[in-house]
Amino acid sequence: MSETNVSPTERIPTKERILDAAEVLFAEHGFDATSLRMITTAAGANLASANYHFHSKDELVRAVFARRIRPLNQRRMELLESCLQASGEGPLPLEEVIKAFVQPVLEMRSGPQGAAVGRLFGRSYADPLGSPGQSFFELMKEVARPFTEAFRRALPGLEQADLVWKLHFSVGVMAHTLAGADHLRIISGGRCDLSDAEGALEQIVAYISAGLRAKPARIGRN
Amino acid sequence: MSETNVSPTERIPTKERILDAAEVLFAEHGFDATSLRMITTAAGANLASANYHFHSKDELVRAVFARRIRPLNQRRMELLESCLQASGEGPLPLEEVIKAFVQPVLEMRSGPQGAAVGRLFGRSYADPLGSPGQSFFELMKEVARPFTEAFRRALPGLEQADLVWKLHFSVGVMAHTLAGADHLRIISGGRCDLSDAEGALEQIVAYISAGLRAKPARIGRN
DNA sequence: GTCTATAACCTGATAGAC
DNA sequence: GTCTATCAGGTTATAGAC
C-alpha cells in the first residue's frame, strides 16, 4: 500500500476539515459555546492548526460564512439577472424575484452539510449588531441592494416604508424556515420537510408573495 | 437620613436585579457568551448571589424566561377567549386571532426592558433543540395548541400540512421582527420602528393574514 | 442573605521543536 | 504543516465567615 492510495475521504486538507467541523458545531451550539478544541477534535486536527490556518477564531467564523455565502449569492444574482433581462423595462414578475432569492438557499441545503449550513444562516439573522455573526450581514449586503430594487419594481405603487416592513418580514420567513427546519419536521409529524425543496419553494413563494402584495390590515372582518 | 428613606430604585431585591441584568445581557450576547460575573456585576450584586438565588445558570435562564412568558401567554389567552366567545360556533375572524397572538408581544415590548425581552424572545426561536433556550419552547407550548386550533377554524378548507407550513412562516415573521428590530430601524432610516406598536401591528397583521390566506404559488405571472 | 476565597476546569493564543 | 507544552485569564460552582 503506497501513500498515494489513501481513500479520497481522508485526503481532504486540514483547513477544509476544520471549516466542515466548524460550521456544523457553530450551527448547533453557536459561536461562543463552540471552542476551538471542539472544532479541531471533531476535524481530527491539532488544536494549534486552527490558529495556524485562520489566525484567530473571529477569522475562522468569517471564513466559514464566506465559503458558503459567496457561491450562494452568485447564484442568486444569476437568477435575478436572467429575470431582469426577460422583463426589459417593464414591471418584474414578483414570484420570479422571490424565487431568485429563495431557490439558491434550498439548493444549497441539499448540498454538502446543507442542513447545518441552513441552520447556521437562519440563526445568524437573529444575531445582534456587534456579534461575531456580524460578518454574515456584511457578506449578505452584496445582494441586499439589487434585490430591494427588484422588489420595488415588482411592487409598483407600494410606499417605501411599507416595502421595508414587508421585506423585513419576508427575510424573517426565510430565516426561521432555515433555523427551524428540525422543529417543523417534528411538529408536522414529518409531513412538512424543508428537504423537499420543490414543495418548500412553492409554500414559501406563495406565502411571501401574498404578504408582499397585502393591502393594509382590515381588522374585524374575515 | 434613616435607612427606610432609600430611593425606591435601590430597594429592588437582589434576585430581581439579577433577572433584570440577565435578560438584557442574554438578549445581547446569548447565553454562553454571558457569564454569571457579567450578570452579577451589572446587577450590583455579588457573584455568589446568583448561585444562591438560582442554584445554577440553567435555572437562571429558565427563571428569566418564565417571568416574562407567563403573563404574556396569559394575556394572549384572554384575547383569544374573548374572540372565541364573540364568534360562538361560527368561523373565527382571522385578523382577530392573529391580533390575539401578536398584540401582547408588542405591549410587552413597551413595558420594562421591553426591547431586550423582545430581542431575547426573537433569538430564542432560532435556538436548536437541545440548547439552554429549550425552556423557551416548553413555556411557549402552552399557547401553541389552542392557537393552532383557532387558526384552523379561521381558515376552513386549508389542508393540515399547508396550515403547518403557514403557521411556521408566521412565527418566523414574529420572531425576526422581535430579534431584528434594531436592524429594521437602522436600514429604514428610522421610518420603520417596532416601538410604534400600533403601526407595527397593522403591518404584521396585514402581512401574516395575507400569507395565511394565500393560494398555491402561481409562478410566472404577476 | 451577602460576602471572600478558592477549587477544578476550560478558554484562545502562542512559542518552539520537528 | 503539524505537533507538544504552556501562558494568562476566564468559567461555574461551592465552602465557610459574617
Short mmCIF file of C-alpha atoms (C1' of nucleotides) in Angstrom, two decimals:
data_model
loop_
_atom_site.label_atom_id
_atom_site.label_comp_id
_atom_site.label_asym_id
_atom_site.label_seq_id
_atom_site.Cartn_x
_atom_site.Cartn_y
_atom_site.Cartn_z
CA MET A 1 0.00 0.00 0.00
CA SER A 2 1.63 3.25 -1.11
CA GLU A 3 0.71 6.58 0.43
CA THR A 4 -0.87 7.69 -2.84
CA ASN A 5 -3.52 5.04 -2.38
CA VAL A 6 -5.38 6.55 0.58
CA SER A 7 -9.13 6.92 0.47
CA PRO A 8 -10.30 10.22 -1.11
CA THR A 9 -12.27 10.97 2.03
CA GLU A 10 -9.13 11.14 4.13
CA ARG A 11 -7.27 13.30 1.63
CA ILE A 12 -9.36 16.37 2.46
CA PRO A 13 -6.92 19.05 3.64
CA THR A 14 -6.88 20.01 7.29
CA LYS A 15 -8.01 23.56 6.54
CA GLU A 16 -11.16 22.28 4.87
CA ARG A 17 -11.85 19.68 7.54
CA ILE A 18 -11.72 22.44 10.13
CA LEU A 19 -14.22 24.52 8.15
CA ASP A 20 -16.50 21.49 7.83
CA ALA A 21 -16.41 20.74 11.53
CA ALA A 22 -16.75 24.40 12.50
CA GLU A 23 -19.90 25.06 10.50
CA VAL A 24 -21.64 22.03 11.98
CA LEU A 25 -20.70 22.96 15.54
CA PHE A 26 -21.42 26.67 15.10
CA ALA A 27 -24.85 25.80 13.72
CA GLU A 28 -25.60 23.56 16.67
CA HIS A 29 -24.13 25.45 19.62
CA GLY A 30 -23.42 28.99 18.45
CA PHE A 31 -20.04 30.69 18.23
CA ASP A 32 -19.23 31.25 21.86
CA ALA A 33 -20.31 27.82 23.03
CA THR A 34 -18.09 26.21 20.40
CA SER A 35 -14.44 26.09 21.38
CA LEU A 36 -11.51 25.67 19.05
CA ARG A 37 -10.81 22.43 20.87
CA MET A 38 -14.22 21.04 19.97
CA ILE A 39 -13.69 22.04 16.35
CA THR A 40 -10.18 20.64 15.92
CA THR A 41 -11.06 17.43 17.74
CA ALA A 42 -14.09 16.87 15.51
CA ALA A 43 -11.92 17.65 12.48
CA GLY A 44 -9.26 15.17 13.58
CA ALA A 45 -6.77 18.01 13.67
CA ASN A 46 -4.48 19.52 16.25
CA LEU A 47 -5.60 22.45 18.36
CA ALA A 48 -2.79 24.66 17.08
CA SER A 49 -3.74 24.02 13.46
CA ALA A 50 -6.84 26.19 13.80
CA ASN A 51 -4.76 29.21 14.71
CA TYR A 52 -2.16 28.31 12.09
CA HIS A 53 -4.71 28.27 9.26
CA PHE A 54 -7.08 31.02 10.40
CA HIS A 55 -5.02 33.18 12.76
CA SER A 56 -7.95 33.74 15.14
CA LYS A 57 -11.39 32.43 15.98
CA ASP A 58 -13.05 35.51 14.50
CA GLU A 59 -11.34 34.93 11.17
CA LEU A 60 -12.42 31.31 11.26
CA VAL A 61 -16.02 32.39 11.68
CA ARG A 62 -15.66 34.75 8.76
CA ALA A 63 -14.11 32.01 6.62
CA VAL A 64 -16.95 29.62 7.46
CA PHE A 65 -19.50 32.18 6.27
CA ALA A 66 -17.59 33.30 3.20
CA ARG A 67 -17.14 29.79 1.81
CA ARG A 68 -20.90 29.24 1.62
CA ILE A 69 -22.30 32.73 1.06
CA ARG A 70 -20.18 33.65 -1.96
CA PRO A 71 -21.48 30.92 -4.32
CA LEU A 72 -24.98 31.31 -2.87
CA ASN A 73 -25.20 34.99 -3.70
CA GLN A 74 -23.54 34.44 -7.09
CA ARG A 75 -26.35 32.03 -7.96
CA ARG A 76 -28.94 34.49 -6.70
CA MET A 77 -27.54 37.24 -8.90
CA GLU A 78 -27.55 34.93 -11.92
CA LEU A 79 -31.23 34.18 -11.45
CA LEU A 80 -32.05 37.83 -10.82
CA GLU A 81 -30.14 38.93 -13.92
CA SER A 82 -32.00 36.49 -16.15
CA CYS A 83 -35.23 37.71 -14.61
CA LEU A 84 -34.30 41.33 -15.32
CA GLN A 85 -33.28 40.55 -18.91
CA ALA A 86 -36.54 38.72 -19.62
CA SER A 87 -38.56 41.69 -18.38
CA GLY A 88 -36.78 44.56 -20.13
CA GLU A 89 -38.03 47.88 -18.85
CA GLY A 90 -41.44 46.56 -17.79
CA PRO A 91 -42.61 45.50 -14.33
CA LEU A 92 -40.95 42.45 -12.82
CA PRO A 93 -42.85 39.23 -12.05
CA LEU A 94 -42.90 39.16 -8.24
CA GLU A 95 -42.84 35.39 -7.87
CA GLU A 96 -39.73 35.17 -10.04
CA VAL A 97 -37.84 37.69 -7.92
CA ILE A 98 -38.74 35.79 -4.76
CA LYS A 99 -37.66 32.56 -6.43
CA ALA A 100 -34.31 34.08 -7.41
CA PHE A 101 -33.71 34.86 -3.76
CA VAL A 102 -35.05 31.69 -2.16
CA GLN A 103 -34.29 28.88 -4.59
CA PRO A 104 -30.48 29.05 -4.26
CA VAL A 105 -30.81 28.64 -0.49
CA LEU A 106 -32.87 25.49 -0.90
CA GLU A 107 -30.38 24.18 -3.47
CA MET A 108 -27.58 24.85 -1.02
CA ARG A 109 -29.47 23.00 1.67
CA SER A 110 -29.36 19.81 -0.39
CA GLY A 111 -25.60 20.25 -0.91
CA PRO A 112 -22.81 19.13 1.44
CA GLN A 113 -23.74 19.70 5.10
CA GLY A 114 -26.72 21.63 3.77
CA ALA A 115 -28.91 21.28 6.85
CA ALA A 116 -26.15 22.57 9.11
CA VAL A 117 -25.33 25.50 6.82
CA GLY A 118 -29.01 26.37 6.64
CA ARG A 119 -29.36 26.29 10.39
CA LEU A 120 -26.24 28.43 10.77
CA PHE A 121 -27.56 31.02 8.32
CA GLY A 122 -31.01 31.03 9.87
CA ARG A 123 -29.58 31.63 13.32
CA SER A 124 -27.24 34.33 12.09
CA TYR A 125 -30.12 36.56 11.05
CA ALA A 126 -31.05 36.77 14.73
CA ASP A 127 -27.57 37.79 15.85
CA PRO A 128 -27.28 41.33 17.20
CA LEU A 129 -25.21 44.06 15.62
CA GLY A 130 -21.86 43.74 17.33
CA SER A 131 -21.56 39.95 17.49
CA PRO A 132 -19.25 37.52 15.67
CA GLY A 133 -22.14 36.86 13.30
CA GLN A 134 -21.66 40.41 12.05
CA SER A 135 -19.60 39.12 9.11
CA PHE A 136 -22.72 37.31 7.93
CA PHE A 137 -24.51 40.60 7.37
CA GLU A 138 -21.51 42.18 5.68
CA LEU A 139 -21.37 39.31 3.20
CA MET A 140 -25.14 39.41 2.65
CA LYS A 141 -25.11 43.14 1.91
CA GLU A 142 -23.90 42.39 -1.62
CA VAL A 143 -27.33 41.17 -2.68
CA ALA A 144 -29.48 43.39 -0.47
CA ARG A 145 -29.42 46.43 -2.72
CA PRO A 146 -30.13 44.82 -6.13
CA PHE A 147 -32.91 42.68 -4.66
CA THR A 148 -34.52 45.61 -2.86
CA GLU A 149 -34.52 47.49 -6.16
CA ALA A 150 -36.03 44.47 -7.94
CA PHE A 151 -38.79 44.15 -5.36
CA ARG A 152 -39.58 47.82 -5.71
CA ARG A 153 -40.02 47.31 -9.46
CA ALA A 154 -42.14 44.20 -8.88
CA LEU A 155 -44.41 46.07 -6.46
CA PRO A 156 -45.13 49.45 -8.06
CA GLY A 157 -47.23 51.82 -6.02
CA LEU A 158 -46.08 50.43 -2.69
CA GLU A 159 -44.82 53.08 -0.29
CA GLN A 160 -41.15 52.90 0.67
CA ALA A 161 -41.79 52.31 4.39
CA ASP A 162 -44.35 49.59 3.64
CA LEU A 163 -41.83 47.87 1.35
CA VAL A 164 -39.16 47.88 4.06
CA TRP A 165 -41.56 46.35 6.59
CA LYS A 166 -42.64 43.68 4.16
CA LEU A 167 -39.13 42.76 3.05
CA HIS A 168 -38.12 42.55 6.70
CA PHE A 169 -40.98 40.11 7.34
CA SER A 170 -40.01 38.10 4.27
CA VAL A 171 -36.43 37.74 5.44
CA GLY A 172 -37.89 36.52 8.72
CA VAL A 173 -39.85 33.81 6.91
CA MET A 174 -36.67 32.66 5.19
CA ALA A 175 -34.53 32.84 8.33
CA HIS A 176 -36.95 30.99 10.59
CA THR A 177 -37.57 28.36 7.94
CA LEU A 178 -33.84 27.64 7.82
CA ALA A 179 -33.25 27.79 11.56
CA GLY A 180 -36.35 25.82 12.49
CA ALA A 181 -36.35 23.08 9.88
CA ASP A 182 -36.00 20.41 12.56
CA HIS A 183 -38.80 21.86 14.67
CA LEU A 184 -41.08 21.99 11.62
CA ARG A 185 -40.41 18.40 10.62
CA ILE A 186 -41.09 17.20 14.16
CA ILE A 187 -44.26 19.19 14.89
CA SER A 188 -45.70 18.28 11.50
CA GLY A 189 -45.01 14.58 12.07
CA GLY A 190 -42.75 14.56 9.01
CA ARG A 191 -45.39 15.97 6.65
CA CYS A 192 -43.56 19.28 6.25
CA ASP A 193 -39.93 18.79 5.29
CA LEU A 194 -37.64 21.53 4.06
CA SER A 195 -35.54 18.86 2.33
CA ASP A 196 -38.39 18.56 -0.17
CA ALA A 197 -37.04 21.62 -1.96
CA GLU A 198 -39.76 21.76 -4.57
CA GLY A 199 -42.67 21.64 -2.14
CA ALA A 200 -40.97 24.03 0.24
CA LEU A 201 -40.28 26.56 -2.53
CA GLU A 202 -43.95 26.52 -3.52
CA GLN A 203 -45.07 27.13 0.07
CA ILE A 204 -42.57 29.91 0.66
CA VAL A 205 -43.22 31.73 -2.61
CA ALA A 206 -46.98 31.53 -2.08
CA TYR A 207 -46.77 32.91 1.44
CA ILE A 208 -44.25 35.67 0.80
CA SER A 209 -45.81 36.89 -2.45
CA ALA A 210 -49.21 37.19 -0.77
CA GLY A 211 -47.67 39.03 2.17
CA LEU A 212 -45.82 41.44 -0.09
CA ARG A 213 -48.98 42.19 -2.07
CA ALA A 214 -51.13 42.60 1.05
CA LYS A 215 -53.25 45.71 1.45
CA PRO A 216 -53.41 47.44 4.85
CA ALA A 217 -54.96 45.27 7.56
CA ARG A 218 -58.75 45.09 7.79
CA ILE A 219 -59.34 44.23 11.40
CA GLY A 220 -62.75 42.90 12.34
CA ARG A 221 -63.65 41.18 9.06
CA ASN A 222 -62.80 37.71 7.78
CA MET B 1 -31.26 60.04 56.86
CA SER B 2 -32.67 56.77 58.10
CA GLU B 3 -32.29 53.51 56.20
CA THR B 4 -36.01 53.47 55.42
CA ASN B 5 -35.54 56.55 53.28
CA VAL B 6 -33.56 54.99 50.45
CA SER B 7 -34.60 55.56 46.86
CA PRO B 8 -37.20 53.09 45.55
CA THR B 9 -34.83 52.22 42.69
CA GLU B 10 -32.28 50.82 45.07
CA ARG B 11 -34.83 48.85 47.07
CA ILE B 12 -35.30 46.32 44.27
CA PRO B 13 -34.32 42.93 45.70
CA THR B 14 -31.12 41.30 44.52
CA LYS B 15 -32.97 38.40 42.94
CA GLU B 16 -34.93 40.73 40.70
CA ARG B 17 -31.91 42.88 39.84
CA ILE B 18 -30.14 39.74 38.69
CA LEU B 19 -33.08 38.80 36.47
CA ASP B 20 -33.14 42.31 35.02
CA ALA B 21 -29.45 42.30 34.24
CA ALA B 22 -29.54 38.72 32.92
CA GLU B 23 -32.28 39.28 30.39
CA VAL B 24 -30.52 42.31 28.95
CA LEU B 25 -27.19 40.52 28.67
CA PHE B 26 -28.69 37.27 27.38
CA ALA B 27 -30.53 39.22 24.70
CA GLU B 28 -27.35 40.99 23.62
CA HIS B 29 -24.72 38.25 23.81
CA GLY B 30 -26.56 34.93 24.09
CA PHE B 31 -26.44 32.51 26.99
CA ASP B 32 -22.97 31.08 26.66
CA ALA B 33 -21.27 34.38 25.98
CA THR B 34 -22.85 35.85 29.12
CA SER B 35 -21.06 34.89 32.32
CA LEU B 36 -22.50 35.00 35.81
CA ARG B 37 -19.82 37.55 36.59
CA MET B 38 -21.11 39.89 33.90
CA ILE B 39 -24.64 39.47 35.22
CA THR B 40 -23.93 39.98 38.90
CA THR B 41 -21.60 42.90 38.21
CA ALA B 42 -24.26 44.63 36.08
CA ALA B 43 -26.81 43.91 38.81
CA GLY B 44 -24.56 45.38 41.51
CA ALA B 45 -24.62 42.01 43.27
CA ASN B 46 -22.04 39.53 44.39
CA LEU B 47 -21.02 36.64 42.18
CA ALA B 48 -22.13 34.06 44.72
CA SER B 49 -25.61 35.58 44.95
CA ALA B 50 -26.52 34.25 41.53
CA ASN B 51 -25.93 30.68 42.64
CA TYR B 52 -27.59 31.36 45.98
CA HIS B 53 -30.82 32.58 44.35
CA PHE B 54 -30.96 30.37 41.26
CA HIS B 55 -28.83 27.34 42.12
CA SER B 56 -27.36 27.12 38.60
CA LYS B 57 -27.02 29.08 35.39
CA ASP B 58 -29.56 26.87 33.61
CA GLU B 59 -32.17 27.61 36.25
CA LEU B 60 -31.43 31.30 35.95
CA VAL B 61 -32.12 31.11 32.23
CA ARG B 62 -35.39 29.34 32.91
CA ALA B 63 -36.38 31.96 35.50
CA VAL B 64 -35.62 34.78 33.08
CA PHE B 65 -37.96 33.23 30.50
CA ALA B 66 -40.72 32.27 32.92
CA ARG B 67 -41.03 35.76 34.43
CA ARG B 68 -41.92 37.29 31.05
CA ILE B 69 -43.63 34.45 29.19
CA ARG B 70 -46.24 33.61 31.82
CA PRO B 71 -48.06 36.99 31.81
CA LEU B 72 -47.55 37.27 28.05
CA ASN B 73 -49.33 33.99 27.33
CA GLN B 74 -52.00 34.75 29.90
CA ARG B 75 -52.82 37.95 28.02
CA ARG B 76 -52.84 36.04 24.73
CA MET B 77 -55.31 33.51 26.09
CA GLU B 78 -57.56 36.30 27.38
CA LEU B 79 -57.75 37.88 23.94
CA LEU B 80 -58.27 34.52 22.27
CA GLU B 81 -61.05 33.60 24.71
CA SER B 82 -62.94 36.83 24.07
CA CYS B 83 -62.51 36.22 20.35
CA LEU B 84 -63.92 32.70 20.70
CA GLN B 85 -66.88 33.88 22.79
CA ALA B 86 -67.78 36.61 20.29
CA SER B 87 -67.84 34.08 17.45
CA GLY B 88 -69.82 31.26 19.02
CA GLU B 89 -69.73 28.17 16.82
CA GLY B 90 -69.13 30.09 13.60
CA PRO B 91 -65.88 30.75 11.76
CA LEU B 92 -63.32 32.89 13.52
CA PRO B 93 -62.18 36.27 12.16
CA LEU B 94 -58.59 35.59 11.09
CA GLU B 95 -57.24 39.07 11.80
CA GLU B 96 -58.54 38.89 15.37
CA VAL B 97 -56.79 35.60 16.05
CA ILE B 98 -53.51 37.00 14.71
CA LYS B 99 -54.03 40.08 16.83
CA ALA B 100 -54.59 37.99 19.95
CA PHE B 101 -51.23 36.37 19.37
CA VAL B 102 -49.20 39.39 18.30
CA GLN B 103 -50.61 42.33 20.24
CA PRO B 104 -49.50 41.12 23.71
CA VAL B 105 -45.93 40.84 22.43
CA LEU B 106 -45.96 44.43 21.24
CA GLU B 107 -47.49 45.53 24.54
CA MET B 108 -44.74 43.70 26.38
CA ARG B 109 -42.15 45.41 24.21
CA SER B 110 -43.26 48.78 25.53
CA GLY B 111 -43.05 47.51 29.11
CA PRO B 112 -39.95 47.39 31.32
CA GLN B 113 -36.86 46.39 29.34
CA GLY B 114 -39.25 45.59 26.51
CA ALA B 115 -36.75 45.87 23.68
CA ALA B 116 -34.33 43.49 25.41
CA VAL B 117 -37.05 40.97 26.20
CA GLY B 118 -38.25 41.11 22.63
CA ARG B 119 -34.77 40.54 21.28
CA LEU B 120 -34.28 37.65 23.68
CA PHE B 121 -37.53 36.01 22.60
CA GLY B 122 -36.85 36.60 18.93
CA ARG B 123 -33.42 34.98 19.21
CA SER B 124 -34.74 32.06 21.21
CA TYR B 125 -36.93 30.90 18.34
CA ALA B 126 -33.72 30.21 16.41
CA ASP B 127 -32.16 28.12 19.17
CA PRO B 128 -31.73 24.44 18.37
CA LEU B 129 -33.50 21.65 20.19
CA GLY B 130 -31.04 20.73 22.95
CA SER B 131 -29.84 24.21 23.93
CA PRO B 132 -30.43 26.29 27.08
CA GLY B 133 -33.14 28.12 25.13
CA GLN B 134 -35.11 24.88 25.24
CA SER B 135 -37.08 26.13 28.24
CA PHE B 136 -38.41 28.89 25.98
CA PHE B 137 -40.20 26.36 23.79
CA GLU B 138 -41.52 24.41 26.76
CA LEU B 139 -43.09 27.57 28.15
CA MET B 140 -44.46 28.57 24.74
CA LYS B 141 -46.11 25.19 24.21
CA GLU B 142 -48.99 26.26 26.47
CA VAL B 143 -50.43 28.52 23.78
CA ALA B 144 -49.40 26.53 20.71
CA ARG B 145 -52.31 24.09 20.77
CA PRO B 146 -55.26 26.48 21.37
CA PHE B 147 -53.94 28.93 18.79
CA THR B 148 -53.36 26.23 16.18
CA GLU B 149 -56.94 25.13 16.71
CA ALA B 150 -58.16 28.72 16.40
CA PHE B 151 -56.27 29.23 13.17
CA ARG B 152 -57.73 26.04 11.77
CA ARG B 153 -61.20 27.39 12.49
CA ALA B 154 -60.31 30.77 10.97
CA LEU B 155 -59.02 29.12 7.80
CA PRO B 156 -61.54 26.44 6.89
CA GLY B 157 -60.70 24.31 3.88
CA LEU B 158 -56.96 24.67 4.33
CA GLU B 159 -55.13 21.36 4.33
CA GLN B 160 -53.38 20.39 7.54
CA ALA B 161 -49.87 20.35 6.03
CA ASP B 162 -50.42 23.75 4.40
CA LEU B 163 -51.57 25.17 7.72
CA VAL B 164 -48.45 23.93 9.50
CA TRP B 165 -46.19 25.47 6.85
CA LYS B 166 -48.02 28.78 7.04
CA LEU B 167 -48.07 28.96 10.82
CA HIS B 168 -44.36 28.16 10.82
CA PHE B 169 -43.76 31.08 8.45
CA SER B 170 -45.90 33.34 10.60
CA VAL B 171 -43.92 32.53 13.71
CA GLY B 172 -40.85 33.40 11.68
CA VAL B 173 -42.28 36.83 10.89
CA MET B 174 -42.90 37.44 14.57
CA ALA B 175 -39.52 36.09 15.68
CA HIS B 176 -37.46 38.02 13.17
CA THR B 177 -39.41 41.19 13.82
CA LEU B 178 -38.51 40.92 17.51
CA ALA B 179 -34.90 39.88 17.00
CA GLY B 180 -34.19 42.37 14.23
CA ALA B 181 -35.95 45.49 15.49
CA ASP B 182 -32.65 47.37 15.61
CA HIS B 183 -31.66 46.32 12.12
CA LEU B 184 -35.05 47.37 10.80
CA ARG B 185 -34.92 50.79 12.40
CA ILE B 186 -31.43 51.41 11.03
CA ILE B 187 -31.93 50.21 7.46
CA SER B 188 -35.21 52.11 7.22
CA GLY B 189 -33.58 55.29 8.44
CA GLY B 190 -35.96 55.34 11.40
CA ARG B 191 -39.11 55.18 9.29
CA CYS B 192 -39.93 51.65 10.47
CA ASP B 193 -39.92 51.36 14.23
CA LEU B 194 -41.30 48.43 16.19
CA SER B 195 -41.77 50.75 19.17
CA ASP B 196 -44.66 52.28 17.22
CA ALA B 197 -46.85 49.40 18.40
CA GLU B 198 -49.95 50.49 16.51
CA GLY B 199 -48.26 50.88 13.15
CA ALA B 200 -46.26 47.70 13.60
CA LEU B 201 -49.37 45.69 14.50
CA GLU B 202 -51.10 46.87 11.33
CA GLN B 203 -48.14 45.86 9.19
CA ILE B 204 -47.73 42.47 10.82
CA VAL B 205 -51.43 41.57 10.74
CA ALA B 206 -51.71 42.63 7.09
CA TYR B 207 -48.70 40.58 6.06
CA ILE B 208 -49.47 37.44 8.05
CA SER B 209 -53.19 37.34 7.23
CA ALA B 210 -52.42 37.60 3.51
CA GLY B 211 -49.80 34.88 3.77
CA LEU B 212 -52.15 32.57 5.67
CA ARG B 213 -54.89 33.08 3.08
CA ALA B 214 -52.53 32.63 0.11
CA LYS B 215 -53.44 30.16 -2.61
CA PRO B 216 -50.70 27.90 -4.03
CA ALA B 217 -47.95 29.83 -5.81
CA ARG B 218 -48.54 30.95 -9.40
CA ILE B 219 -45.06 31.23 -10.79
CA GLY B 220 -44.60 33.16 -13.99
CA ARG B 221 -47.42 35.71 -13.56
CA ASN B 222 -47.53 38.99 -11.73
"C1'" DG C 1 -28.66 36.95 52.54
"C1'" DT C 2 -24.35 38.64 51.46
"C1'" DC C 3 -19.56 38.42 51.36
"C1'" DT C 4 -14.37 36.45 50.35
"C1'" DA C 5 -11.66 32.88 48.83
"C1'" DT C 6 -10.84 29.09 46.23
"C1'" DA C 7 -11.37 24.66 43.80
"C1'" DA C 8 -11.38 22.44 39.32
"C1'" DC C 9 -11.60 23.30 34.85
"C1'" DC C 10 -11.84 25.37 30.14
"C1'" DT C 11 -10.65 29.22 27.02
"C1'" DG C 12 -7.93 31.48 22.91
"C1'" DA C 13 -3.49 32.16 21.59
"C1'" DT C 14 1.47 31.37 21.11
"C1'" DA C 15 6.42 29.61 21.37
"C1'" DG C 16 9.34 26.44 19.63
"C1'" DA C 17 10.71 21.50 18.41
"C1'" DC C 18 10.26 18.54 14.43
"C1'" DG D 1 2.31 21.96 8.28
"C1'" DT D 2 1.88 19.58 12.35
"C1'" DC D 3 2.95 18.63 16.92
"C1'" DT D 4 3.58 19.39 22.45
"C1'" DA D 5 3.65 22.37 26.13
"C1'" DT D 6 2.30 26.30 28.22
"C1'" DC D 7 0.63 31.11 29.36
"C1'" DA D 8 -2.59 34.26 31.31
"C1'" DG D 9 -7.05 34.67 32.11
"C1'" DG D 10 -11.79 33.38 32.19
"C1'" DT D 11 -15.59 29.92 33.64
"C1'" DT D 12 -19.17 27.66 37.05
"C1'" DA D 13 -19.85 26.30 41.44
"C1'" DT D 14 -19.05 25.84 46.36
"C1'" DA D 15 -17.22 26.24 51.24
"C1'" DG D 16 -17.33 28.87 55.11
"C1'" DA D 17 -17.00 33.52 57.70
"C1'" DC D 18 -20.12 37.23 58.96
#
